[in-house]
Amino acid sequence: MSADDKSKIRKGIAVAIVAAGRGERAGQSDEGPKQYRKIGGRAVLARTIETFISHPLVGPIAVAIHHDDKKLFAEAVGETGDRIAVVEGGPSRQASVLRALRALAPEKPQAVMIHDGVRPFVSADLITRLAQAINDSTGALPALAVADTLKRAGSDRVVSGTEPRDGLYSAQTPQAFPFAMILDAHERAATENLDGFTDDAALAEWAKIPVKIVEGSPENVKLTWSKDIEIANRMLGPSAAFPDVRSGTGYDVHSFEDGDHVVLCGVRIAHSHKLGGHSDADVGLHALTDALLATCSAGDIGTHFPPSDAQWKGVASSIFVQHAAALVRDRGGRIANADVTIIAEAPKIGPHREAMTAAMAELLGIAPDRVSVKATTNEKLGFVGRGEGIAAIATATVVYPGEVPE
């Protein structure tokens, strides 16, 4: 699928949020079912909706609620405007999803994400990664590889065996699909009275819709028990007033040599010379790599990709950024922002800024509005001013688990 086709399906993605459950396992509360309980002073469901409605790739939203919860919903979420359709949920989660999908159908969306209303910590980055993974025939499922040893036991709870965990994943939401395909699958399942699917990916398997696994997020937890809600409230309470936000900077420079193009921030640009270097000499991505590594004290680009190693000769610098981003996420980091400034007399960056922003957003798995690309000249001063090369400065902001030390 071409980049143009991919961008089409990623824009205006519909969202179906399921919030019609009674939440018995979370116990009783004066605030109502768990989706209306407050964490950090706001209802769980309100926080869930907010992440989607503020995402630039998300279009119409339908929320399925219990018929008894209209007042609770209004108090929790407030005015929804025309963007959000509120529908009455069905007797099961699957039935509620179908009603939400039917409510979205008049908007004719190309794709839809189906999400549990009690997963309030879904991130914009995860939404973006899912949007990039789906196409017109394949769905996407956020999941985490199972790390714990799995035991099988009978009703007496005596262990009867150990199950291999290779290739096993724990599924999360939102789960993303081509809209027409998943709506058709839900309609057919309802017609055949098949109502036992535990999630939409399982229904997609039954309907022969391919589903691709996308790396999920450890923070994207489902609030099931009262303890989960207590933990979530502590996470968002006064003790979370000083989150561990770290910024890293990077700088890189390459001189010109004979050639006919340069690569800057992942975009090939025709030019009278090329930049010399062991890889493709993309100063923008090299600086960004160092900025990301700095946020978790992981050395610099030369530590991980030494220029003396022949295997990196001529490779695309996107490999370096993806490696650094993976290290950040392995440490629990969430990339919040990336900013790159190109310092060059030529070529002009303006005509290519949008493509650069899109390329970096895709590499980092974040929304384009979290990426900035700027350019400046060196006012004819120094080696850059003399047109002998190009420099770049990058800053990355990452939020890590925990708090800033006192």
Short mmCIF file of C-alpha atoms in Angstrom, two decimals:
data_model
loop_
_atom_site.label_atom_id
_atom_site.label_comp_id
_atom_site.label_asym_id
_atom_site.label_seq_id
_atom_site.Cartn_x
_atom_site.Cartn_y
_atom_site.Cartn_z
CA MET A 1 0.00 0.00 0.00
CA SER A 2 1.38 3.42 -0.96
CA ALA A 3 2.07 6.20 1.54
CA ASP A 4 -0.89 8.13 0.12
CA ASP A 5 -3.26 5.19 0.66
CA LYS A 6 -1.91 4.68 4.15
CA SER A 7 -2.45 8.30 5.11
CA LYS A 8 -6.04 8.18 3.84
CA ILE A 9 -7.09 5.37 6.15
CA ARG A 10 -5.33 6.97 9.10
CA LYS A 11 -7.33 10.20 8.94
CA GLY A 12 -10.74 10.57 10.53
CA ILE A 13 -10.67 7.15 12.18
CA ALA A 14 -13.91 6.43 14.02
CA VAL A 15 -13.88 5.26 17.63
CA ALA A 16 -16.39 3.03 19.44
CA ILE A 17 -16.06 3.17 23.23
CA VAL A 18 -17.84 0.50 25.25
CA ALA A 19 -19.02 1.73 28.66
CA ALA A 20 -22.29 -0.05 29.37
CA GLY A 21 -21.04 -2.56 31.95
CA ARG A 22 -22.04 -2.69 35.57
CA GLY A 23 -18.51 -3.39 36.89
CA GLU A 24 -19.57 -5.72 39.71
CA ARG A 25 -16.00 -6.91 40.31
CA ALA A 26 -15.01 -3.38 41.33
CA GLY A 27 -17.60 -3.40 44.11
CA GLN A 28 -20.27 -0.82 44.91
CA SER A 29 -19.67 2.93 45.05
CA ASP A 30 -21.75 6.06 45.50
CA GLU A 31 -20.16 7.33 42.27
CA GLY A 32 -21.76 4.51 40.29
CA PRO A 33 -20.18 1.85 38.06
CA LYS A 34 -16.40 1.93 37.74
CA GLN A 35 -16.38 3.93 34.50
CA TYR A 36 -17.87 6.86 36.44
CA ARG A 37 -15.62 6.66 39.48
CA LYS A 38 -13.16 9.49 39.84
CA ILE A 39 -9.42 9.10 39.46
CA GLY A 40 -7.40 12.24 39.95
CA GLY A 41 -10.65 14.15 40.41
CA ARG A 42 -12.24 13.15 37.09
CA ALA A 43 -14.39 10.21 35.97
CA VAL A 44 -12.57 7.28 34.37
CA LEU A 45 -14.71 7.47 31.24
CA ALA A 46 -14.12 11.21 30.84
CA ARG A 47 -10.36 10.63 30.82
CA THR A 48 -10.73 7.82 28.29
CA ILE A 49 -12.80 9.94 25.91
CA GLU A 50 -10.48 12.94 26.26
CA THR A 51 -7.46 11.06 24.84
CA PHE A 52 -9.35 10.11 21.70
CA ILE A 53 -11.16 13.38 21.09
CA SER A 54 -7.89 15.32 21.29
CA HIS A 55 -6.01 13.03 18.86
CA PRO A 56 -5.55 14.53 15.37
CA LEU A 57 -6.24 11.24 13.58
CA VAL A 58 -9.56 10.54 15.32
CA GLY A 59 -12.89 11.48 13.76
CA PRO A 60 -16.41 10.57 14.96
CA ILE A 61 -16.85 8.82 18.32
CA ALA A 62 -19.71 6.66 19.59
CA VAL A 63 -20.01 5.74 23.27
CA ALA A 64 -22.26 2.86 24.32
CA ILE A 65 -23.63 3.38 27.84
CA HIS A 66 -26.17 1.61 30.05
CA HIS A 67 -29.72 2.96 29.79
CA ASP A 68 -29.64 3.80 33.51
CA ASP A 69 -26.45 5.89 33.21
CA LYS A 70 -27.54 8.87 31.10
CA LYS A 71 -27.37 11.27 34.05
CA LEU A 72 -24.04 9.82 35.22
CA PHE A 73 -22.63 10.20 31.73
CA ALA A 74 -23.79 13.80 31.42
CA GLU A 75 -22.27 14.68 34.80
CA ALA A 76 -19.00 12.93 34.01
CA VAL A 77 -18.44 14.05 30.43
CA GLY A 78 -20.52 17.20 30.05
CA GLU A 79 -21.55 18.58 26.68
CA THR A 80 -20.42 16.30 23.87
CA GLY A 81 -21.47 18.29 20.80
CA ASP A 82 -21.96 16.70 17.41
CA ARG A 83 -18.66 14.81 17.49
CA ILE A 84 -19.79 12.17 20.01
CA ALA A 85 -22.84 9.95 19.59
CA VAL A 86 -24.17 8.39 22.79
CA VAL A 87 -26.02 5.11 22.25
CA GLU A 88 -27.72 2.67 24.58
CA GLY A 89 -25.62 -0.43 25.09
CA GLY A 90 -26.85 -3.97 24.63
CA PRO A 91 -27.09 -6.97 26.96
CA SER A 92 -23.44 -7.91 26.30
CA ARG A 93 -20.22 -6.15 25.38
CA GLN A 94 -20.47 -7.57 21.87
CA ALA A 95 -24.00 -6.25 21.45
CA SER A 96 -22.91 -2.83 22.71
CA VAL A 97 -20.08 -2.71 20.18
CA LEU A 98 -22.51 -3.50 17.38
CA ARG A 99 -24.83 -0.67 18.43
CA ALA A 100 -21.92 1.75 18.54
CA LEU A 101 -20.74 0.63 15.09
CA ARG A 102 -24.23 1.11 13.67
CA ALA A 103 -24.29 4.63 15.08
CA LEU A 104 -21.00 5.39 13.32
CA ALA A 105 -22.00 3.86 9.97
CA PRO A 106 -23.67 7.02 8.56
CA GLU A 107 -20.29 8.79 8.84
CA LYS A 108 -18.84 6.21 6.42
CA PRO A 109 -15.47 5.91 8.20
CA GLN A 110 -12.75 3.83 6.59
CA ALA A 111 -11.49 2.46 9.89
CA VAL A 112 -12.58 2.18 13.50
CA MET A 113 -10.93 1.66 16.87
CA ILE A 114 -12.94 -0.23 19.50
CA HIS A 115 -11.96 0.55 23.07
CA ASP A 116 -12.93 -0.33 26.63
CA GLY A 117 -14.17 2.72 28.50
CA VAL A 118 -12.28 1.62 31.62
CA ARG A 119 -8.84 1.84 30.00
CA PRO A 120 -8.21 5.54 30.76
CA PHE A 121 -4.44 5.40 30.27
CA VAL A 122 -4.47 4.70 26.54
CA SER A 123 -1.83 6.96 25.03
CA ALA A 124 -1.79 9.12 21.92
CA ASP A 125 1.33 7.21 20.83
CA LEU A 126 -0.50 3.88 20.92
CA ILE A 127 -3.40 5.32 18.93
CA THR A 128 -0.95 6.56 16.31
CA ARG A 129 0.85 3.20 16.07
CA LEU A 130 -2.44 1.39 15.55
CA ALA A 131 -3.52 3.90 12.91
CA GLN A 132 -0.29 3.24 11.04
CA ALA A 133 -0.68 -0.55 11.26
CA ILE A 134 -4.15 -1.01 9.75
CA ASN A 135 -5.00 -1.00 6.07
CA ASP A 136 -8.08 -1.77 3.97
CA SER A 137 -7.97 -5.50 4.75
CA THR A 138 -6.06 -5.95 8.02
CA GLY A 139 -6.83 -5.08 11.62
CA ALA A 140 -4.42 -4.24 14.43
CA LEU A 141 -4.34 -5.41 18.03
CA PRO A 142 -2.22 -3.87 20.81
CA ALA A 143 -0.74 -6.65 22.90
CA LEU A 144 2.09 -7.42 25.30
CA ALA A 145 4.13 -10.61 25.18
CA VAL A 146 3.31 -12.84 28.16
CA ALA A 147 6.22 -12.67 30.60
CA ASP A 148 4.86 -14.79 33.48
CA THR A 149 5.02 -18.57 33.63
CA LEU A 150 1.59 -20.01 32.86
CA LYS A 151 0.14 -22.82 34.99
CA ARG A 152 -2.88 -25.00 34.36
CA ALA A 153 -5.02 -26.15 37.29
CA GLY A 154 -8.37 -27.82 37.88
CA SER A 155 -11.27 -26.71 40.05
CA ASP A 156 -9.26 -27.81 43.09
CA ARG A 157 -6.53 -25.33 42.13
CA VAL A 158 -3.86 -28.00 42.15
CA VAL A 159 -1.32 -27.39 39.40
CA SER A 160 -1.65 -29.96 36.64
CA GLY A 161 0.82 -28.56 34.13
CA THR A 162 2.92 -25.69 32.83
CA GLU A 163 1.96 -24.08 29.54
CA PRO A 164 4.57 -22.78 27.09
CA ARG A 165 4.36 -19.01 26.75
CA ASP A 166 6.20 -18.68 23.44
CA GLY A 167 4.10 -16.72 20.98
CA LEU A 168 1.48 -15.80 23.60
CA TYR A 169 0.29 -12.22 24.08
CA SER A 170 -2.13 -10.46 26.39
CA ALA A 171 -4.56 -8.39 24.35
CA GLN A 172 -5.45 -4.76 25.03
CA THR A 173 -7.72 -2.20 23.43
CA PRO A 174 -8.22 -0.13 21.34
CA GLN A 175 -8.44 -2.74 18.60
CA ALA A 176 -8.48 -1.27 15.10
CA PHE A 177 -10.17 -2.61 11.97
CA PRO A 178 -11.36 -1.64 8.51
CA PHE A 179 -14.82 -0.32 9.39
CA ALA A 180 -16.96 -2.12 6.81
CA MET A 181 -15.31 -5.48 7.52
CA ILE A 182 -15.71 -5.42 11.30
CA LEU A 183 -19.29 -4.09 11.08
CA ASP A 184 -20.17 -6.90 8.69
CA ALA A 185 -18.54 -9.45 11.02
CA HIS A 186 -20.56 -8.16 13.99
CA GLU A 187 -23.78 -8.22 11.98
CA ARG A 188 -23.18 -11.80 10.85
CA ALA A 189 -22.31 -12.96 14.37
CA ALA A 190 -25.52 -11.37 15.68
CA THR A 191 -27.58 -13.05 12.95
CA GLU A 192 -26.06 -16.42 13.88
CA ASN A 193 -26.61 -15.78 17.62
CA LEU A 194 -22.88 -16.00 18.32
CA ASP A 195 -22.39 -13.80 21.35
CA GLY A 196 -19.47 -15.40 23.18
CA PHE A 197 -16.48 -13.56 21.72
CA THR A 198 -14.34 -12.04 24.47
CA ASP A 199 -13.00 -9.24 22.30
CA ASP A 200 -13.31 -7.89 18.78
CA ALA A 201 -10.07 -9.50 17.65
CA ALA A 202 -11.57 -12.90 18.47
CA LEU A 203 -14.63 -12.05 16.39
CA ALA A 204 -12.31 -10.90 13.59
CA GLU A 205 -10.52 -14.27 13.72
CA TRP A 206 -13.89 -16.00 13.29
CA ALA A 207 -14.67 -13.71 10.34
CA LYS A 208 -11.24 -14.45 8.75
CA ILE A 209 -10.07 -10.86 9.10
CA PRO A 210 -6.26 -10.80 9.51
CA VAL A 211 -5.18 -9.02 12.68
CA LYS A 212 -1.65 -7.72 13.19
CA ILE A 213 -0.15 -7.42 16.67
CA VAL A 214 1.18 -3.98 17.58
CA GLU A 215 3.27 -3.45 20.69
CA GLY A 216 0.92 -2.46 23.49
CA SER A 217 1.63 -0.30 26.51
CA PRO A 218 2.15 -1.52 30.10
CA GLU A 219 0.34 1.61 31.32
CA ASN A 220 -2.76 0.82 29.24
CA VAL A 221 -4.37 -1.18 32.03
CA LYS A 222 -8.01 -2.10 32.34
CA LEU A 223 -9.54 -1.02 35.65
CA THR A 224 -11.30 -4.17 36.79
CA TRP A 225 -11.05 -4.38 40.57
CA SER A 226 -11.48 -1.73 43.26
CA LYS A 227 -7.73 -1.98 43.90
CA ASP A 228 -7.08 -0.99 40.27
CA ILE A 229 -9.12 2.17 40.75
CA GLU A 230 -7.28 2.99 43.98
CA ILE A 231 -3.91 2.60 42.23
CA ALA A 232 -5.06 4.74 39.30
CA ASN A 233 -6.23 7.44 41.69
CA ARG A 234 -2.84 7.47 43.44
CA MET A 235 -1.10 7.72 40.06
CA LEU A 236 -3.06 10.86 39.27
CA GLY A 237 -3.16 12.28 42.78
CA PRO A 238 -0.96 14.90 44.48
CA SER A 239 2.03 12.51 44.58
CA ALA A 240 2.01 12.57 40.78
CA ALA A 241 2.35 16.34 40.65
CA PHE A 242 6.03 16.07 39.67
CA PRO A 243 6.25 13.43 36.92
CA ASP A 244 9.64 12.31 35.68
CA VAL A 245 9.85 14.41 32.52
CA ARG A 246 13.28 14.38 30.90
CA SER A 247 14.68 16.32 27.97
CA GLY A 248 17.68 15.32 25.89
CA THR A 249 19.61 17.23 23.25
CA GLY A 250 21.67 16.09 20.29
CA TYR A 251 23.96 17.78 17.78
CA ASP A 252 25.42 16.51 14.54
CA VAL A 253 27.27 17.88 11.55
CA HIS A 254 28.39 16.47 8.21
CA SER A 255 30.40 18.03 5.43
CA PHE A 256 29.47 18.00 1.75
CA GLU A 257 31.06 15.79 -0.86
CA ASP A 258 30.30 14.99 -4.49
CA GLY A 259 26.74 13.76 -5.01
CA ASP A 260 23.26 14.69 -6.19
CA HIS A 261 21.09 14.59 -3.06
CA VAL A 262 20.99 14.86 0.72
CA VAL A 263 18.86 12.93 3.24
CA LEU A 264 17.42 15.10 6.01
CA CYS A 265 15.01 13.89 8.70
CA GLY A 266 14.28 10.79 6.62
CA VAL A 267 13.52 12.64 3.37
CA ARG A 268 15.64 12.51 0.21
CA ILE A 269 16.16 15.98 -1.31
CA ALA A 270 17.82 16.72 -4.64
CA HIS A 271 20.93 18.90 -4.16
CA SER A 272 24.23 19.79 -5.79
CA HIS A 273 26.16 17.75 -3.20
CA LYS A 274 25.59 14.98 -0.72
CA LEU A 275 26.60 14.73 2.92
CA GLY A 276 29.55 12.51 3.69
CA GLY A 277 29.27 9.94 6.45
CA HIS A 278 29.36 6.26 7.27
CA SER A 279 25.57 5.88 7.06
CA ASP A 280 23.30 8.04 4.88
CA ALA A 281 24.63 11.03 6.90
CA ASP A 282 21.17 12.25 7.92
CA VAL A 283 22.23 14.94 10.41
CA GLY A 284 18.64 15.48 11.57
CA LEU A 285 18.04 11.87 12.55
CA HIS A 286 21.54 11.52 14.00
CA ALA A 287 20.91 14.47 16.31
CA LEU A 288 17.47 13.08 17.21
CA THR A 289 18.99 9.68 18.05
CA ASP A 290 21.41 11.31 20.50
CA ALA A 291 18.60 13.36 22.04
CA LEU A 292 16.50 10.24 22.69
CA LEU A 293 19.44 8.32 24.14
CA ALA A 294 20.23 11.24 26.44
CA THR A 295 16.85 10.97 28.17
CA CYS A 296 17.78 7.59 29.63
CA SER A 297 21.59 7.95 29.89
CA ALA A 298 22.13 5.37 27.15
CA GLY A 299 25.27 6.89 25.63
CA ASP A 300 25.33 8.34 22.16
CA ILE A 301 24.89 7.16 18.58
CA GLY A 302 28.54 6.12 18.34
CA THR A 303 28.11 3.86 21.37
CA HIS A 304 25.44 1.81 19.61
CA PHE A 305 26.48 2.24 15.98
CA PRO A 306 30.26 2.81 15.87
CA PRO A 307 31.45 4.26 12.53
CA SER A 308 34.27 1.72 12.57
CA ASP A 309 31.70 -1.08 12.10
CA ALA A 310 31.30 -1.79 8.38
CA GLN A 311 27.73 -3.09 8.77
CA TRP A 312 26.45 0.50 9.21
CA LYS A 313 28.02 1.80 6.01
CA GLY A 314 25.35 3.44 3.85
CA VAL A 315 22.39 2.34 6.01
CA ALA A 316 19.31 4.49 6.53
CA SER A 317 19.51 6.53 9.72
CA SER A 318 15.93 5.58 10.51
CA ILE A 319 17.44 2.40 11.98
CA PHE A 320 19.26 4.48 14.60
CA VAL A 321 16.13 6.41 15.62
CA GLN A 322 14.02 3.25 15.89
CA HIS A 323 16.69 1.64 18.07
CA ALA A 324 16.84 4.66 20.38
CA ALA A 325 13.04 4.88 20.60
CA ALA A 326 12.88 1.17 21.50
CA LEU A 327 15.42 1.68 24.30
CA VAL A 328 13.32 4.55 25.64
CA ARG A 329 10.15 2.43 25.63
CA ASP A 330 11.95 -0.56 27.18
CA ARG A 331 12.62 1.71 30.15
CA GLY A 332 8.94 2.65 30.32
CA GLY A 333 9.38 6.02 28.61
CA ARG A 334 6.69 7.75 26.55
CA ILE A 335 8.00 10.10 23.87
CA ALA A 336 6.12 13.37 24.24
CA ASN A 337 7.85 15.65 21.77
CA ALA A 338 10.69 15.82 19.22
CA ASP A 339 12.15 19.04 17.83
CA VAL A 340 14.84 19.25 15.13
CA THR A 341 16.50 22.39 13.80
CA ILE A 342 18.43 22.12 10.53
CA ILE A 343 21.25 24.67 10.09
CA ALA A 344 22.08 25.07 6.40
CA GLU A 345 22.44 27.65 3.66
CA ALA A 346 20.92 25.14 1.21
CA PRO A 347 18.81 23.24 0.33
CA LYS A 348 15.57 24.94 1.35
CA ILE A 349 13.77 22.97 4.05
CA GLY A 350 10.34 24.60 3.85
CA PRO A 351 9.01 22.61 0.87
CA HIS A 352 9.94 19.36 2.63
CA ARG A 353 8.96 20.16 6.22
CA GLU A 354 5.62 18.31 6.12
CA ALA A 355 7.22 15.14 4.73
CA MET A 356 9.99 15.32 7.36
CA THR A 357 7.46 15.74 10.15
CA ALA A 358 5.45 12.76 8.91
CA ALA A 359 8.57 10.59 8.57
CA MET A 360 9.76 11.32 12.11
CA ALA A 361 6.28 10.92 13.61
CA GLU A 362 6.05 7.46 12.05
CA LEU A 363 9.53 6.48 13.29
CA LEU A 364 8.70 7.58 16.84
CA GLY A 365 5.10 6.31 16.89
CA ILE A 366 3.70 9.68 17.95
CA ALA A 367 1.24 12.13 16.44
CA PRO A 368 2.62 14.62 13.89
CA ASP A 369 1.66 17.54 16.12
CA ARG A 370 4.28 16.30 18.59
CA VAL A 371 7.07 16.70 16.02
CA SER A 372 8.66 19.96 14.98
CA VAL A 373 11.11 20.63 12.14
CA LYS A 374 12.68 24.06 11.79
CA ALA A 375 15.47 25.48 9.66
CA THR A 376 17.83 28.43 9.82
CA THR A 377 20.90 29.65 7.98
CA ASN A 378 24.20 30.53 9.62
CA GLU A 379 24.17 34.03 8.06
CA LYS A 380 27.16 33.16 5.83
CA LEU A 381 29.32 32.58 8.92
CA GLY A 382 31.55 29.55 9.54
CA PHE A 383 31.68 26.31 7.59
CA VAL A 384 27.88 26.15 7.32
CA GLY A 385 27.76 29.72 6.10
CA ARG A 386 30.37 28.92 3.49
CA GLY A 387 28.19 26.06 2.22
CA GLU A 388 30.63 23.36 3.29
CA GLY A 389 28.14 21.23 5.22
CA ILE A 390 24.96 20.99 7.29
CA ALA A 391 24.42 20.85 11.06
CA ALA A 392 21.40 19.88 13.17
CA ILE A 393 20.28 20.32 16.75
CA ALA A 394 17.55 18.10 18.24
CA THR A 395 15.62 18.04 21.51
CA ALA A 396 13.49 15.11 22.71
CA THR A 397 11.10 15.14 25.67
CA VAL A 398 10.22 11.81 27.30
CA VAL A 399 8.01 11.04 30.31
CA TYR A 400 9.26 8.13 32.41
CA PRO A 401 7.51 6.24 35.24
CA GLY A 402 8.03 7.64 38.70
CA GLU A 403 8.56 11.10 40.11
CA VAL A 404 11.31 13.69 40.12
CA PRO A 405 13.51 13.08 43.20
CA GLU A 406 13.07 15.52 46.05
#
